[in-house]
Amino acid sequence: MTAIDLPSLTRFADLLGPKGFTTDPDAMAPWLKDWRGRYEGAAAALLSPADADQVAAVVRLAGALGIALVPQGGNTSMVGGATPPATGNAMILSLRRMNAIRSIAAEDGVVVAEAGVILAHLHDAVLEHGMRFPLTLGGKGSATVGGLVSTNAGGTQVLRFGTMRALTLGIEAVLPDGSRFDGLSPLKKDNRGYDLKHLLIGAEGTLGIITAASLKLVPAILDRAVGWIGVETPHQALALLRFMEARAADAQEGFEIVPADSLALVLKHIPGTRAPLQGTHPWHVLVEMVRSDARAEASGAVLEQILGDALTAGLCRDATIAASEAQAEAFWKLRDSLSEAERASGPAVQHDISVPVSGMPDFMISAARDVEARFVGTRASAFGHLGDGNVHFHVRAPEDAALDWAKTAGKAVSAYVHDLVVAAGGSISAEHGIGQMKLEENARLSDPARLMALSAIKAAFDPKGLMNPGKLVLPGGLAQESLATRAPAP
Amino acid sequence: MTAIDLPSLTRFADLLGPKGFTTDPDAMAPWLKDWRGRYEGAAAALLSPADADQVAAVVRLAGALGIALVPQGGNTSMVGGATPPATGNAMILSLRRMNAIRSIAAEDGVVVAEAGVILAHLHDAVLEHGMRFPLTLGGKGSATVGGLVSTNAGGTQVLRFGTMRALTLGIEAVLPDGSRFDGLSPLKKDNRGYDLKHLLIGAEGTLGIITAASLKLVPAILDRAVGWIGVETPHQALALLRFMEARAADAQEGFEIVPADSLALVLKHIPGTRAPLQGTHPWHVLVEMVRSDARAEASGAVLEQILGDALTAGLCRDATIAASEAQAEAFWKLRDSLSEAERASGPAVQHDISVPVSGMPDFMISAARDVEARFVGTRASAFGHLGDGNVHFHVRAPEDAALDWAKTAGKAVSAYVHDLVVAAGGSISAEHGIGQMKLEENARLSDPARLMALSAIKAAFDPKGLMNPGKLVLPGGLAQESLATRAPAP
């Protein structure tokens, strides 16, 4: 990679003007580090183009000069996906200035938003039109549309509406050669060859820069009901989910599983929290039902009926429904505080993993048992999106562990967990992506066909390796070779 | 491409045995021509591997010998996508022998079917488990799972369940280097880099051979109700669709629009057909409602209520509901006979196109008007999947036209229709794919970014151009170049 000289910097400065270009260390500092403080890099400049034309011009100029670009939205990656490399030879390409909502067509259920639109702002803007963008997650106050699409983000409402992939009707992007891909038109059916939209969704900015997206809207919510349920096992929780889906699949939005020990950590470490149910239960489930059709029954009545029937049918131990919106928020706070409570209780390693839904209860039990047997003193627990086959599988360090346990002994634990996931036909990254954090594990655990295909695609789109280098695909020999040149002899 | 000598043929024969290899002209004849008789090619052999291991071995051997492979399922492509080139230097790789249903998990809603399973057999097999695979189309007695996935097939029930892309939970494939991609595990969330499943869906066998797929199942149907409705305009039809969706979106499976003149052709040319409604109407709509939950109201009652309300609200001119299953079939026969009736009435050119749903009524009116004004004596009409934004836009030749009009003067008509589609932000192939038929039009009408990306992907996966050559991507200079090597100067 070329060192970046002053004449080169000047060309970017001239292209973007003072609002779009800075090398000021103070202005750049917040964007050189990931929000959890795990990764830190350096950058020669922070570029903030005003529109897609400027993005294309930046990409062309960077290509000609051999300068790497690290696209960045809200900088809320869980895997170091938006942090520049340490070399300092890259530039950050912030999309945050491109924050226009270009159009909202409520009747068609489509919003066109630029890459820099913050998720919470998107929620507010479409609500004014009686509509809702149904994906939400913890970082909604910072996460941007471009980042959400580029990482195929998930969150807590995936059960009903799917991940960003299912909600992205079209995209506009700049490819690594600076050409513009205009795929914003929200076509329900389009079979004109390889699906570039699906290729760029989840590509983490390594194949191009998403500049805008057409996103699906649904009617706004009229009311919601949130319940807290005690269950015996993850198996019972899954049976309960199937029961509820058969009764009201189109109203069920949240189904989160929480083990007793994780709940205990929340109650211990997070001020102002209390258990929703009397007595103790081995596992807990948070459910949310939503109503958006005025002719339908209120969510509270529906949930009460279903949970009553579930109790009668022996599908849960106990259940309660939040009596107010404040109580509903309190239930969700228990769920949303799980990671924070765990951090307060000592070192741990986290794994964002998925297996087929039907296999998840067995996996949760057997993987926790195996990990605790193999790494004596550790405590494993899994919580999260049972209905999506996606849990956050966390392993806490033994009580006497050193503070840097996660970075030392914890590595072996993670490798072991990942091996179990692969053996169960699962994914070592269900929703957080690969970024830099999971690069080596993904390379270790993917079959050769997958790895070669990833490298071949990357090399075809970005042979100079200038788009978000060091993320998603390992650089090196494979990157410049095609699949067929590596074909084994027959 | 190498000429294929006897020693090479012998290697394939030895690999596959007598059941898996033939050069017999009579055995090969049916597979050298597309079912509509528009394309005819030649092949050095017909290969019929018994399992995925044999497919991988065939791909490796063909790669080493430089022999092109043309994958084939039911040979029901609408665009010549499964017909071998005329050179005779390719082999047909039939997946029809791989027709096992590996597993049916009714509770999980997943079936794993090999590439050669015929769609109608799949329907029957899962019905025995109380389940339904919801995609269906005219060629269901021949079309195979591998072909359906490779072409991202659509059909008449896309409105509720989507195309094959939405129904394909996982795939198993052999990549052009002979490596095996095992992506059958039906994960709801998986962010391990570029989505290879979505890349191979709709790739028409040009990036590898799909050998099996995990497909989504839904509960079997308890009853259905089919209605026939007279409407004033496509705009009124769309308003009716929105009205019905707001009332019973999760029960509505079919919504097909038929213009008066197309219906008249059916009544004239197809024996035993009669109009469902008294009187004449400018446009007609066929709707189908379905019930699969025993607790829900019967479809007939739901549809009667909704259509009654629609009449009262002035959203249609007249409506009737089939009184029996036989009558329901008769309604569908009117819809399914549109192409046949049109063929009986003289030469025509067909276009499988899509635009955004909200823009379709305007497009149907204005495009027909423009075509008829520009090509005097032609008659344009559009029918089909209004709710998907996908119609089949057909233009019939002037009455005095020569029999080969479609291949001569009709070409200019098609180019003009495609121009109108692109101007409306649409796709010139909504559900049939590109194959060889639309290769040049797709190249003419795609923006440079899309074309370069398609070529780059093809070259990265299949640099020798051995996988289904001459389909989907134009061969030539672009194919060996990457995106970035073609970057314009900044």
Tab-separated table of N, CA and C in Angstrom, chain A residues 255-311:
chain	number	residue	atom	x	y	z
A	255	PHE	N	-39.599	-13.194	20.913
A	255	PHE	CA	-39.595	-14.424	21.698
A	255	PHE	C	-38.153	-14.657	22.130
A	256	GLU	N	-37.833	-14.204	23.329
A	256	GLU	CA	-36.454	-14.216	23.807
A	256	GLU	C	-36.352	-15.154	25.008
A	257	ILE	N	-35.330	-15.985	24.999
A	257	ILE	CA	-35.141	-16.911	26.120
A	257	ILE	C	-34.014	-16.434	27.021
A	258	VAL	N	-34.221	-16.584	28.340
A	258	VAL	CA	-33.262	-16.104	29.349
A	258	VAL	C	-33.099	-17.186	30.416
A	259	PRO	N	-31.869	-17.652	30.659
A	259	PRO	CA	-31.699	-18.656	31.713
A	259	PRO	C	-31.703	-18.011	33.100
A	260	ALA	N	-32.001	-18.839	34.112
A	260	ALA	CA	-32.130	-18.334	35.480
A	260	ALA	C	-30.872	-17.622	35.947
A	261	ASP	N	-29.697	-18.180	35.645
A	261	ASP	CA	-28.483	-17.556	36.194
A	261	ASP	C	-28.193	-16.209	35.546
A	262	SER	N	-28.550	-16.039	34.273
A	262	SER	CA	-28.362	-14.739	33.635
A	262	SER	C	-29.308	-13.708	34.239
A	263	LEU	N	-30.558	-14.129	34.480
A	263	LEU	CA	-31.504	-13.213	35.115
A	263	LEU	C	-30.999	-12.804	36.504
A	264	ALA	N	-30.441	-13.786	37.218
A	264	ALA	CA	-29.919	-13.487	38.559
A	264	ALA	C	-28.816	-12.436	38.499
A	265	LEU	N	-27.964	-12.519	37.487
A	265	LEU	CA	-26.903	-11.513	37.347
A	265	LEU	C	-27.489	-10.121	37.115
A	266	VAL	N	-28.535	-10.044	36.328
A	266	VAL	CA	-29.180	-8.750	36.084
A	266	VAL	C	-29.744	-8.195	37.388
A	267	LEU	N	-30.470	-9.042	38.107
A	267	LEU	CA	-31.094	-8.577	39.352
A	267	LEU	C	-30.042	-8.138	40.362
A	268	LYS	N	-28.869	-8.769	40.291
A	268	LYS	CA	-27.800	-8.442	41.237
A	268	LYS	C	-27.065	-7.151	40.846
A	269	HIS	N	-26.788	-6.988	39.551
A	269	HIS	CA	-25.887	-5.912	39.134
A	269	HIS	C	-26.593	-4.672	38.582
A	270	ILE	N	-27.824	-4.792	38.124
A	270	ILE	CA	-28.477	-3.645	37.474
A	270	ILE	C	-29.490	-3.029	38.447
A	271	PRO	N	-29.267	-1.785	38.842
A	271	PRO	CA	-30.134	-1.151	39.852
A	271	PRO	C	-31.580	-1.034	39.354
A	272	GLY	N	-32.507	-1.189	40.277
A	272	GLY	CA	-33.911	-0.953	39.966
A	272	GLY	C	-34.602	-2.072	39.222
A	273	THR	N	-33.935	-3.214	39.075
A	273	THR	CA	-34.597	-4.330	38.383
A	273	THR	C	-35.222	-5.283	39.389
A	274	ARG	N	-36.317	-5.903	39.002
A	274	ARG	CA	-36.927	-6.935	39.839
A	274	ARG	C	-37.514	-8.042	38.959
A	275	ALA	N	-37.620	-9.222	39.552
A	275	ALA	CA	-38.113	-10.378	38.789
A	275	ALA	C	-39.607	-10.231	38.529
A	276	PRO	N	-40.068	-10.471	37.309
A	276	PRO	CA	-41.502	-10.340	37.003
A	276	PRO	C	-42.368	-11.396	37.675
A	277	LEU	N	-41.809	-12.586	37.907
A	277	LEU	CA	-42.594	-13.685	38.468
A	277	LEU	C	-42.167	-13.985	39.896
A	278	GLN	N	-43.118	-14.410	40.711
A	278	GLN	CA	-42.812	-14.971	42.024
A	278	GLN	C	-42.118	-16.320	41.821
A	279	GLY	N	-41.302	-16.689	42.794
A	279	GLY	CA	-40.691	-18.014	42.726
A	279	GLY	C	-39.573	-18.055	41.699
A	280	THR	N	-38.905	-19.195	41.619
A	280	THR	CA	-37.794	-19.330	40.676
A	280	THR	C	-38.165	-20.319	39.581
A	281	HIS	N	-37.572	-20.090	38.442
A	281	HIS	CA	-37.798	-20.954	37.281
A	281	HIS	C	-36.465	-21.181	36.599
A	282	PRO	N	-36.262	-22.352	36.023
A	282	PRO	CA	-34.960	-22.635	35.388
A	282	PRO	C	-34.711	-21.765	34.157
A	283	TRP	N	-35.764	-21.483	33.420
A	283	TRP	CA	-35.641	-20.677	32.204
A	283	TRP	C	-36.805	-19.691	32.136
A	284	HIS	N	-36.554	-18.591	31.450
A	284	HIS	CA	-37.588	-17.564	31.295
A	284	HIS	C	-37.742	-17.219	29.821
A	285	VAL	N	-38.938	-16.764	29.468
A	285	VAL	CA	-39.187	-16.311	28.097
A	285	VAL	C	-39.864	-14.948	28.148
A	286	LEU	N	-39.362	-14.030	27.324
A	286	LEU	CA	-40.046	-12.751	27.128
A	286	LEU	C	-40.744	-12.822	25.769
A	287	VAL	N	-42.041	-12.530	25.752
A	287	VAL	CA	-42.760	-12.525	24.469
A	287	VAL	C	-43.374	-11.155	24.243
A	288	GLU	N	-43.461	-10.797	22.966
A	288	GLU	CA	-44.165	-9.558	22.623
A	288	GLU	C	-45.141	-9.819	21.487
A	289	MET	N	-46.395	-9.412	21.710
A	289	MET	CA	-47.416	-9.478	20.663
A	289	MET	C	-47.747	-8.048	20.271
A	290	VAL	N	-48.054	-7.863	19.004
A	290	VAL	CA	-48.272	-6.522	18.483
A	290	VAL	C	-49.539	-6.505	17.655
A	291	ARG	N	-50.260	-5.405	17.693
A	291	ARG	CA	-51.436	-5.252	16.839
A	291	ARG	C	-51.265	-4.012	15.980
A	292	SER	N	-51.515	-4.134	14.689
A	292	SER	CA	-51.436	-2.957	13.824
A	292	SER	C	-52.709	-2.805	12.991
A	293	ASP	N	-53.675	-3.690	13.185
A	293	ASP	CA	-54.932	-3.624	12.438
A	293	ASP	C	-56.054	-3.296	13.422
A	294	ALA	N	-56.754	-2.185	13.167
A	294	ALA	CA	-57.779	-1.718	14.107
A	294	ALA	C	-58.916	-2.731	14.260
A	295	ARG	N	-59.114	-3.582	13.251
A	295	ARG	CA	-60.203	-4.560	13.351
A	295	ARG	C	-59.825	-5.779	14.189
A	296	ALA	N	-58.529	-5.947	14.448
A	296	ALA	CA	-58.092	-7.109	15.221
A	296	ALA	C	-58.303	-6.866	16.713
A	297	GLU	N	-58.281	-7.960	17.460
A	297	GLU	CA	-58.431	-7.872	18.906
A	297	GLU	C	-57.177	-7.220	19.508
A	298	ALA	N	-57.326	-6.539	20.623
A	298	ALA	CA	-56.172	-5.911	21.270
A	298	ALA	C	-55.147	-6.975	21.656
A	299	SER	N	-53.865	-6.626	21.555
A	299	SER	CA	-52.802	-7.601	21.809
A	299	SER	C	-52.898	-8.211	23.199
A	300	GLY	N	-53.236	-7.375	24.180
A	300	GLY	CA	-53.295	-7.862	25.563
A	300	GLY	C	-54.284	-9.010	25.703
A	301	ALA	N	-55.447	-8.853	25.090
A	301	ALA	CA	-56.472	-9.894	25.185
A	301	ALA	C	-56.012	-11.167	24.486
A	302	VAL	N	-55.381	-10.995	23.325
A	302	VAL	CA	-54.899	-12.163	22.580
A	302	VAL	C	-53.842	-12.903	23.394
A	303	LEU	N	-52.889	-12.148	23.939
A	303	LEU	CA	-51.798	-12.785	24.679
A	303	LEU	C	-52.326	-13.471	25.937
A	304	GLU	N	-53.277	-12.838	26.603
A	304	GLU	CA	-53.834	-13.419	27.824
A	304	GLU	C	-54.497	-14.761	27.521
A	305	GLN	N	-55.274	-14.772	26.457
A	305	GLN	CA	-55.956	-16.005	26.049
A	305	GLN	C	-54.946	-17.109	25.724
A	306	ILE	N	-53.938	-16.758	24.940
A	306	ILE	CA	-52.965	-17.768	24.510
A	306	ILE	C	-52.168	-18.291	25.699
A	307	LEU	N	-51.720	-17.386	26.571
A	307	LEU	CA	-50.915	-17.836	27.710
A	307	LEU	C	-51.759	-18.646	28.689
A	308	GLY	N	-53.035	-18.292	28.818
A	308	GLY	CA	-53.932	-19.102	29.659
A	308	GLY	C	-54.026	-20.516	29.111
A	309	ASP	N	-54.222	-20.625	27.822
A	309	ASP	CA	-54.302	-21.949	27.191
A	309	ASP	C	-52.982	-22.704	27.317
A	310	ALA	N	-51.876	-21.964	27.221
A	310	ALA	CA	-50.561	-22.614	27.320
A	310	ALA	C	-50.345	-23.170	28.730
A	311	LEU	N	-50.763	-22.422	29.730
A	311	LEU	CA	-50.660	-22.912	31.115
A	311	LEU	C	-51.493	-24.178	31.274
